[in-house]
PDB file of C-alpha atoms and ligand atoms in Angstrom:
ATOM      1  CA  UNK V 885       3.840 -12.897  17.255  1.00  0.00           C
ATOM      2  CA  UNK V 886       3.319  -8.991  16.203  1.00  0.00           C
ATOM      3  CA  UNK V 887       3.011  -8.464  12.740  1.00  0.00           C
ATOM      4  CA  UNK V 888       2.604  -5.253  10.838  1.00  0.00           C
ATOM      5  CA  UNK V 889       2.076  -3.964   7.224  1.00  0.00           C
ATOM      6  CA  UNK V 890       4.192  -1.095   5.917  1.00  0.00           C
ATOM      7  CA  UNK V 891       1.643   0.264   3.023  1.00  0.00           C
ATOM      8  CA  UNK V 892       3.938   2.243   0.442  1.00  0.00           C
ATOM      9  CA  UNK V 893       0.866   3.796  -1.902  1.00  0.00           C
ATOM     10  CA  UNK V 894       0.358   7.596  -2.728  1.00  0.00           C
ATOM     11  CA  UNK V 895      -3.101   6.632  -1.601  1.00  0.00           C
ATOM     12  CA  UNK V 896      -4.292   5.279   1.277  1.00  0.00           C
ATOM     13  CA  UNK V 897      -7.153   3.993   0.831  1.00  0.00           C
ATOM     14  CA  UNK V 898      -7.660   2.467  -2.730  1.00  0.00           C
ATOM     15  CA  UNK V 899      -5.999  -0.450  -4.401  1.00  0.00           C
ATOM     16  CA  UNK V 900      -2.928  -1.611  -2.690  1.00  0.00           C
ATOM     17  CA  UNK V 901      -4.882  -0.583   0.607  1.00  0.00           C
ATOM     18  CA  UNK V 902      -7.962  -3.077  -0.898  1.00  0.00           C
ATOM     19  CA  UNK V 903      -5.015  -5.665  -1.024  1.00  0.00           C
ATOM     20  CA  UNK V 904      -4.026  -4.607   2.431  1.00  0.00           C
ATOM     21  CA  UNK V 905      -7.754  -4.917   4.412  1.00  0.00           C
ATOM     22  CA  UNK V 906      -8.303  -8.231   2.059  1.00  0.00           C
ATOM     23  CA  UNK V 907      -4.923  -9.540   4.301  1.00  0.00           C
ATOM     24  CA  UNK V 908      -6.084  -8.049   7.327  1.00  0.00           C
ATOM     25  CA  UNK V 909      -9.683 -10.066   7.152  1.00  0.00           C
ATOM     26  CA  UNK V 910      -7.637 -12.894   7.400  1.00  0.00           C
ATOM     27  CA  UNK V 911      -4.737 -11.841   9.810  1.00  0.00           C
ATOM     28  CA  UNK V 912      -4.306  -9.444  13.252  1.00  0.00           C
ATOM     29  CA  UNK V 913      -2.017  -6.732  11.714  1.00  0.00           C
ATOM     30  CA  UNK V 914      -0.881  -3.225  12.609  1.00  0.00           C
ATOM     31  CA  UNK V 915      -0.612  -1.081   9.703  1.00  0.00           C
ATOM     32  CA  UNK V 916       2.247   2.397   8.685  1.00  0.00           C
ATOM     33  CA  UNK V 917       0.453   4.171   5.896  1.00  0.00           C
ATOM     34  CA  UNK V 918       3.917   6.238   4.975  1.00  0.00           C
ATOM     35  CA  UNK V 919       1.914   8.489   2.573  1.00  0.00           C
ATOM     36  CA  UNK V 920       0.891   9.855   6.391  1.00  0.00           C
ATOM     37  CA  UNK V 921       4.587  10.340   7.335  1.00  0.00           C
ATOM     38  CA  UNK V 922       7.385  12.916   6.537  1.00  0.00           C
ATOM     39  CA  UNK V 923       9.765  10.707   5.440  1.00  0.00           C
ATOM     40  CA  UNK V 924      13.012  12.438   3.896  1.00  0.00           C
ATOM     41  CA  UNK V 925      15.422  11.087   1.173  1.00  0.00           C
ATOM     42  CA  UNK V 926      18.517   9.584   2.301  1.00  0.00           C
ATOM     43  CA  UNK V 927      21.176  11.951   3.494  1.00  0.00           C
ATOM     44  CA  UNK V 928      24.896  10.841   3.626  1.00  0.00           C
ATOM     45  CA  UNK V 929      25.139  13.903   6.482  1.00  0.00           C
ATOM     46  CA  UNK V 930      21.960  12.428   8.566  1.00  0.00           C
ATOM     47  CA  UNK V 931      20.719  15.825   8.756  1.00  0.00           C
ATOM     48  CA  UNK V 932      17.120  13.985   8.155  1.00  0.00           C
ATOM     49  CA  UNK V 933      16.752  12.581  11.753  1.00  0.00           C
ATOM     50  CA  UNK V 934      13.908  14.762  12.802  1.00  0.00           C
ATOM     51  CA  UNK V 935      11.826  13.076  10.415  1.00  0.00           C
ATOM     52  CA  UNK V 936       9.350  10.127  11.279  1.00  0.00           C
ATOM     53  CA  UNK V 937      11.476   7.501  10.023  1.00  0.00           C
ATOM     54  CA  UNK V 938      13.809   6.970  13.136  1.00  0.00           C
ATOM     55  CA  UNK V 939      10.629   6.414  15.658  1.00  0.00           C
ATOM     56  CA  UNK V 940       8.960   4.084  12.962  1.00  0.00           C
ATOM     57  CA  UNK V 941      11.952   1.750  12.320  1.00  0.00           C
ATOM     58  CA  UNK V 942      12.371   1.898  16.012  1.00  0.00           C
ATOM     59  CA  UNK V 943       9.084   0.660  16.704  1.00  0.00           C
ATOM     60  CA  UNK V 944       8.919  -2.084  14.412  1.00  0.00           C
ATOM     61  CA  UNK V 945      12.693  -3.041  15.807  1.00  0.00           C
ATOM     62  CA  UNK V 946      11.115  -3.194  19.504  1.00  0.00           C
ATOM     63  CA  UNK V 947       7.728  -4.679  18.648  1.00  0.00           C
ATOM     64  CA  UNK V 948       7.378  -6.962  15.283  1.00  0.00           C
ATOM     65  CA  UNK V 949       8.534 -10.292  14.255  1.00  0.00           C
ATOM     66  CA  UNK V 950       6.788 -10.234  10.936  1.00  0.00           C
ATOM     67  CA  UNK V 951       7.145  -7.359   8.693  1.00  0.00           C
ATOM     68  CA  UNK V 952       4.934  -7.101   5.322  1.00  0.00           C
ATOM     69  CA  UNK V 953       5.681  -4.080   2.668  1.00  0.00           C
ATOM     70  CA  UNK V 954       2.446  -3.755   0.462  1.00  0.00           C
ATOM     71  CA  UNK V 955       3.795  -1.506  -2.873  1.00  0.00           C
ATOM     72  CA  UNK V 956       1.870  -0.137  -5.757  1.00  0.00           C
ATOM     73  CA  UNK V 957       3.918  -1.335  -9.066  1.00  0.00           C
ATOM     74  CA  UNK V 958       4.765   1.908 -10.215  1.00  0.00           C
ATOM     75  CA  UNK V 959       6.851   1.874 -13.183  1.00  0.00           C
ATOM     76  CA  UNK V 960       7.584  -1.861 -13.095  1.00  0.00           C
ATOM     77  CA  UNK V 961       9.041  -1.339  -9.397  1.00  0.00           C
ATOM     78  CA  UNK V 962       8.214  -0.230  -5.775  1.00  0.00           C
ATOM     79  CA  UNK V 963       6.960   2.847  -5.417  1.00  0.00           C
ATOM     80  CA  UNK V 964       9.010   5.793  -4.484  1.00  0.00           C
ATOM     81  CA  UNK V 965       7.562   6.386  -1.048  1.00  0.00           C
ATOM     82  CA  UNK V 966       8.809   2.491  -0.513  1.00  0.00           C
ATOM     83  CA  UNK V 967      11.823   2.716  -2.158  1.00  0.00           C
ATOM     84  CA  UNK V 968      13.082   6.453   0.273  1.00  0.00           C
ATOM     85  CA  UNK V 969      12.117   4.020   3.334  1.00  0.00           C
ATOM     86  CA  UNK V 970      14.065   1.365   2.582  1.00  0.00           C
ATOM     87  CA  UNK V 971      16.719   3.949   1.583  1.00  0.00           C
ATOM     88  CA  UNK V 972      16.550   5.006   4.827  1.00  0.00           C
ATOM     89  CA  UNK V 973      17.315   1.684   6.540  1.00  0.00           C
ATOM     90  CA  UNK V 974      20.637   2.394   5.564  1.00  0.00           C
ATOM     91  CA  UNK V 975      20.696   4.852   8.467  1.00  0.00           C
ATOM     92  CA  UNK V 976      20.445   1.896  10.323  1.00  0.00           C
ATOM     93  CA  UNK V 977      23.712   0.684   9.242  1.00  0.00           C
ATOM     94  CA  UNK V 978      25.241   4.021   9.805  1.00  0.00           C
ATOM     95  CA  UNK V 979      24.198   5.759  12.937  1.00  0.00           C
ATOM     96  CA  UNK V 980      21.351   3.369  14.077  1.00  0.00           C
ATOM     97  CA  UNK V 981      23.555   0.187  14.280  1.00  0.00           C
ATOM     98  CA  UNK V 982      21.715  -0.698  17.531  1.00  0.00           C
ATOM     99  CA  UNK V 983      18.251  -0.904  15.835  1.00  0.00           C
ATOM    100  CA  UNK V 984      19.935  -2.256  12.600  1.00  0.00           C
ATOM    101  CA  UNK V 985      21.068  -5.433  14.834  1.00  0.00           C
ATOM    102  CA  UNK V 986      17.118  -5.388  16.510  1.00  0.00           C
ATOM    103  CA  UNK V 987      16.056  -6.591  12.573  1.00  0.00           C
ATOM    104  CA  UNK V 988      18.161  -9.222  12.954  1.00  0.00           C
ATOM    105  CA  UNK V 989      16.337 -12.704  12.666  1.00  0.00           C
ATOM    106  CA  UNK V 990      13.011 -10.819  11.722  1.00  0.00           C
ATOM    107  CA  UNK V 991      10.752 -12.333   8.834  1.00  0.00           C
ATOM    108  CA  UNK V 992       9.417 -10.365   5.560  1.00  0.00           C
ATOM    109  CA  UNK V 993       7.091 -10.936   3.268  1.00  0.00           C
ATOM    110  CA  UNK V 994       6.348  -8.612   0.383  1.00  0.00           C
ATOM    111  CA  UNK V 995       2.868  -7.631  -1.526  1.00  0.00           C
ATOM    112  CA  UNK V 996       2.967  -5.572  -4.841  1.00  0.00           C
ATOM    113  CA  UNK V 997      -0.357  -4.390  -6.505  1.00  0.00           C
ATOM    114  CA  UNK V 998      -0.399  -3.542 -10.260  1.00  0.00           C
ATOM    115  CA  UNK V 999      -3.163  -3.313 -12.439  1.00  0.00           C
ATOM    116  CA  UNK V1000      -2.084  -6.638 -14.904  1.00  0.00           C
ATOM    117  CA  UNK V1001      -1.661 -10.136 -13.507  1.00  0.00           C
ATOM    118  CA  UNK V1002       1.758 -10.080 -15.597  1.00  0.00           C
ATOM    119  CA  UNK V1003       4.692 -10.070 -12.524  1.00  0.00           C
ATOM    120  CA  UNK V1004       7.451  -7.684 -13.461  1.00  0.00           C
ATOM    121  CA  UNK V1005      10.366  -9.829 -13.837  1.00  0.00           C
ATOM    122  CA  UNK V1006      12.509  -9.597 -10.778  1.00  0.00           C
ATOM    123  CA  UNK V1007      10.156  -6.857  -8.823  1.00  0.00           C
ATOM    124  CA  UNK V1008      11.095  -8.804  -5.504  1.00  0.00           C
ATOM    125  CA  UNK V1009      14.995  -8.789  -6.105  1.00  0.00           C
ATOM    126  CA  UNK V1010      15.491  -5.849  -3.782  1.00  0.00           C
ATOM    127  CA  UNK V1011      13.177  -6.754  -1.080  1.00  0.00           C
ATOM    128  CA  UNK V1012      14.705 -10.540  -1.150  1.00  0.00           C
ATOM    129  CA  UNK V1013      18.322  -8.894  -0.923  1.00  0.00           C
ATOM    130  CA  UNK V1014      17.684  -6.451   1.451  1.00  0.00           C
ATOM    131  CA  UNK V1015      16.089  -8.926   3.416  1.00  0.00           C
ATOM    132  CA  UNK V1016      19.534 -10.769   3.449  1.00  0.00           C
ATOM    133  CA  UNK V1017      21.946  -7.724   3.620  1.00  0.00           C
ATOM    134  CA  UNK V1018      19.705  -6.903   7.171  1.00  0.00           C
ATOM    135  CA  UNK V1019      19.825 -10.526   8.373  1.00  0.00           C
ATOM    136  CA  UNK V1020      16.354 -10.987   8.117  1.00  0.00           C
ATOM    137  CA  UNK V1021      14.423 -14.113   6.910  1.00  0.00           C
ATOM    138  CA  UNK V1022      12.407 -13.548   3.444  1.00  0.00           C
ATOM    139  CA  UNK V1023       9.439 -15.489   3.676  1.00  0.00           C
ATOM    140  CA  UNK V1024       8.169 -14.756   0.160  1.00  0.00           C
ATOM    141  CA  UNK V1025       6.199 -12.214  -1.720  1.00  0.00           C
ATOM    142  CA  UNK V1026       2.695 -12.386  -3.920  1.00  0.00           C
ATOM    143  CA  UNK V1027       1.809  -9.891  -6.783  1.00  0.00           C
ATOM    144  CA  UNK V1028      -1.568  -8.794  -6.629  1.00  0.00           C
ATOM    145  CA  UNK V1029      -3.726  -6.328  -9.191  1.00  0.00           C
ATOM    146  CA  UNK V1030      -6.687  -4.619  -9.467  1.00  0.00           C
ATOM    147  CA  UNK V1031      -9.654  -4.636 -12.292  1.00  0.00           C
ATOM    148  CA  UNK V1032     -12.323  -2.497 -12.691  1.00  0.00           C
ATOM    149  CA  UNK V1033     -11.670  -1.614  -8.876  1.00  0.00           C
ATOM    150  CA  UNK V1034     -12.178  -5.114  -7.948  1.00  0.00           C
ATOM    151  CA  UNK V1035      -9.967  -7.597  -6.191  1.00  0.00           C
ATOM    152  CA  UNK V1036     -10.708 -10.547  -8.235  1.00  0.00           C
ATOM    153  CA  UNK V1037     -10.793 -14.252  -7.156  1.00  0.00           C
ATOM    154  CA  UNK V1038      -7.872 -15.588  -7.983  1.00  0.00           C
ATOM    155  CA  UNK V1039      -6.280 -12.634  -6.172  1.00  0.00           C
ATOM    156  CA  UNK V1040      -8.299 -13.388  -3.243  1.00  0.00           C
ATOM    157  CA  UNK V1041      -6.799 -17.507  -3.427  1.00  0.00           C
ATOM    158  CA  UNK V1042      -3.498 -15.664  -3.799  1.00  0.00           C
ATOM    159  CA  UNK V1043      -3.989 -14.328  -0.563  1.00  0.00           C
ATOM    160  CA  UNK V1044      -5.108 -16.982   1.225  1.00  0.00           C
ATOM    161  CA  UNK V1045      -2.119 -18.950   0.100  1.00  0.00           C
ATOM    162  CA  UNK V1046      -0.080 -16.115   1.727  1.00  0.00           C
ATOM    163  CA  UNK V1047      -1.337 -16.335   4.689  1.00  0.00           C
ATOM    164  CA  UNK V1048      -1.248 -19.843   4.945  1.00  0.00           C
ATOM    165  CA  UNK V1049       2.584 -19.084   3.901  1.00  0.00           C
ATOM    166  CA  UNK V1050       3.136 -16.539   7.018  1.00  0.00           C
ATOM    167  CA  UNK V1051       1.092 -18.439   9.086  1.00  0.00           C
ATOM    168  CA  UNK V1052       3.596 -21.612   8.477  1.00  0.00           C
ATOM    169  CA  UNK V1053       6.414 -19.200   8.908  1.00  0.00           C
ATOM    170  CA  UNK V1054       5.542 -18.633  12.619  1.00  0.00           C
ATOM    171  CA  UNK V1055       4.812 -21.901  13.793  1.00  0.00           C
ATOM    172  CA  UNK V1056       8.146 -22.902  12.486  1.00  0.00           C
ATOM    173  CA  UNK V1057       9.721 -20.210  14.603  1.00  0.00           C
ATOM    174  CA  UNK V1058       7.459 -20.598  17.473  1.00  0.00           C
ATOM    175  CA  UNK V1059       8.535 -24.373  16.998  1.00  0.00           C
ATOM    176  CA  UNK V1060      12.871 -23.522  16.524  1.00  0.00           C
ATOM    177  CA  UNK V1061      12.891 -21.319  19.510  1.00  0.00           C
ATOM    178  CA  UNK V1062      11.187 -24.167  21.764  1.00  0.00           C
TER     179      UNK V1062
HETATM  180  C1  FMN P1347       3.052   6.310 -11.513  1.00  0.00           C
HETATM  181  C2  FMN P1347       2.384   5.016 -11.847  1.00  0.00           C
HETATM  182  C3  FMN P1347       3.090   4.032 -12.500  1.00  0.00           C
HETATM  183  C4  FMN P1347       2.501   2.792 -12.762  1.00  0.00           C
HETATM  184  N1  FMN P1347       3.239   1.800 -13.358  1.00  0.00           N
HETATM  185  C5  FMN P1347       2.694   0.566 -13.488  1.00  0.00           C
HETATM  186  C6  FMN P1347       3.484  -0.521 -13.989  1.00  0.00           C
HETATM  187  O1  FMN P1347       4.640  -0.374 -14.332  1.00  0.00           O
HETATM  188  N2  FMN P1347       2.901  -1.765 -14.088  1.00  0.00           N
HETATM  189  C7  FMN P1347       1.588  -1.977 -13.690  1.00  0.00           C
HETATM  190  O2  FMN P1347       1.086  -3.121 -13.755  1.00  0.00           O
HETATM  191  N3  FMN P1347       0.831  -0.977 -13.231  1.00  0.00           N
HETATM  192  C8  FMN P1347       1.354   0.285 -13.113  1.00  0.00           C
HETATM  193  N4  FMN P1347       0.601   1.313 -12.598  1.00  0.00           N
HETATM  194  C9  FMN P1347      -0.756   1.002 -12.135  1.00  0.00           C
HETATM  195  C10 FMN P1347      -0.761   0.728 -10.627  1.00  0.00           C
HETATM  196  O3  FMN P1347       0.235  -0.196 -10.270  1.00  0.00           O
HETATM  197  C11 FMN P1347      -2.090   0.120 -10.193  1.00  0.00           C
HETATM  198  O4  FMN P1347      -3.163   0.937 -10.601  1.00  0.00           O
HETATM  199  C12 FMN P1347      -2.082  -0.086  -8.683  1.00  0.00           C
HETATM  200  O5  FMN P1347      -3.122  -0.974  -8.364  1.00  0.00           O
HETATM  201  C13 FMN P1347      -2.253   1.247  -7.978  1.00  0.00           C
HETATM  202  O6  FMN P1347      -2.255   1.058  -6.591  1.00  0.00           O
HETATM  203  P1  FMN P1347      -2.584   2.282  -5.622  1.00  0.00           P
HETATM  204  O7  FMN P1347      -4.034   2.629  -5.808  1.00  0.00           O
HETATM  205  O8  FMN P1347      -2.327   1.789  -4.241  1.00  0.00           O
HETATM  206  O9  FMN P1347      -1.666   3.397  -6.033  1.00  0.00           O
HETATM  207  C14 FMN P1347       1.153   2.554 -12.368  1.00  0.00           C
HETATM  208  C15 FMN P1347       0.436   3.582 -11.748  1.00  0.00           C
HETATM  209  C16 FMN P1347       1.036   4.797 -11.480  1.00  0.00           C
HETATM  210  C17 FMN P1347       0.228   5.877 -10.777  1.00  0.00           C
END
């Protein structure tokens, strides 16, 4: 089962990306950094398609089962950079039906990383919707956060439980496509 992480940080490489390499210790992942890519707002005219978003989504429709968006909590929600891409799925209701239908039956999982243990209270709503809207399963989600530019240890357990959580995911569909 291919899995990748869709990273949706202004940076790449500090605390959402710790997060990110902590999960990718423990699981084979590939990783989209989207502050690399030229990814344009929504456009009700499409005139955005020679942007990066149409080969990305098209990749992950050909080649993943298991798709994992790692956001910074910025502002008590995803970040922007996360927030245009999933915008942008709506192209893929619009003029992409084909690799719209490809998401079908795919599994997400969702990390945020703040700086407070405190969860923001519904921060998962639109991935867990969006999820559904797309036909996809929503295996769950774990808030993570950084002190002092450490990951502490009951972030690390956190992960481990995730993992374990993904890890159950695919045996079950290994297991219902038997
Ligand atoms: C624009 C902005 C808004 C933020 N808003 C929040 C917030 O609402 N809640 C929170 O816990 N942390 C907030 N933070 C802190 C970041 O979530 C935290 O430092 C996170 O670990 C940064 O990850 P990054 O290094 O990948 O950007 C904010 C940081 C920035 C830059």
């Amino acid at each position: 089962m291919k899995r990748i992480i869709i990273q949706g940080s202004s940076r790449s490489k500090e605390n959402t990306n710790k997060v990110v390499r902590l999960l990718m210790k423990e699981l084979e992942f590939d990783v989209v950094d989207l502050s690399l890519k030229k990814i344009e707002y929504f456009d009700y005219e499409f005139k955005n398609q020679k942007d990066d978003f149409l080969s990305i989504i098209k990749q992950i429709a050909e080649e993943y089962e298991l798709i994992v968006f790692a956001t910074p909590v910025y502002w008590y929600s995803m970040s922007g950079i996360m927030k245009t891409f999933f915008d942008r799925l709506s192209d893929c209701l619009k003029i992409e039906k084909e690799t719209g239908r490809k998401l079908i039956g795919k599994n997400m999982a969702v990390i945020s990383c703040g700086s407070d243990e405190t969860e923001t209270e519904g921060f998962f709503t639109p991935f867990r919707n969006s999820a559904e809207y797309l036909g996809m399963t929503y295996l769950g989600n774990i808030h993570t956060w950084i002190e002092d530019e450490l990951v502490s240890n009951k972030v690390e357990t956190r992960i481990q439980n995730f993992v374990k959580l993904l890890l159950e995911a695919e045996t079950n569909t290994v297991i219902n496509n038997m």
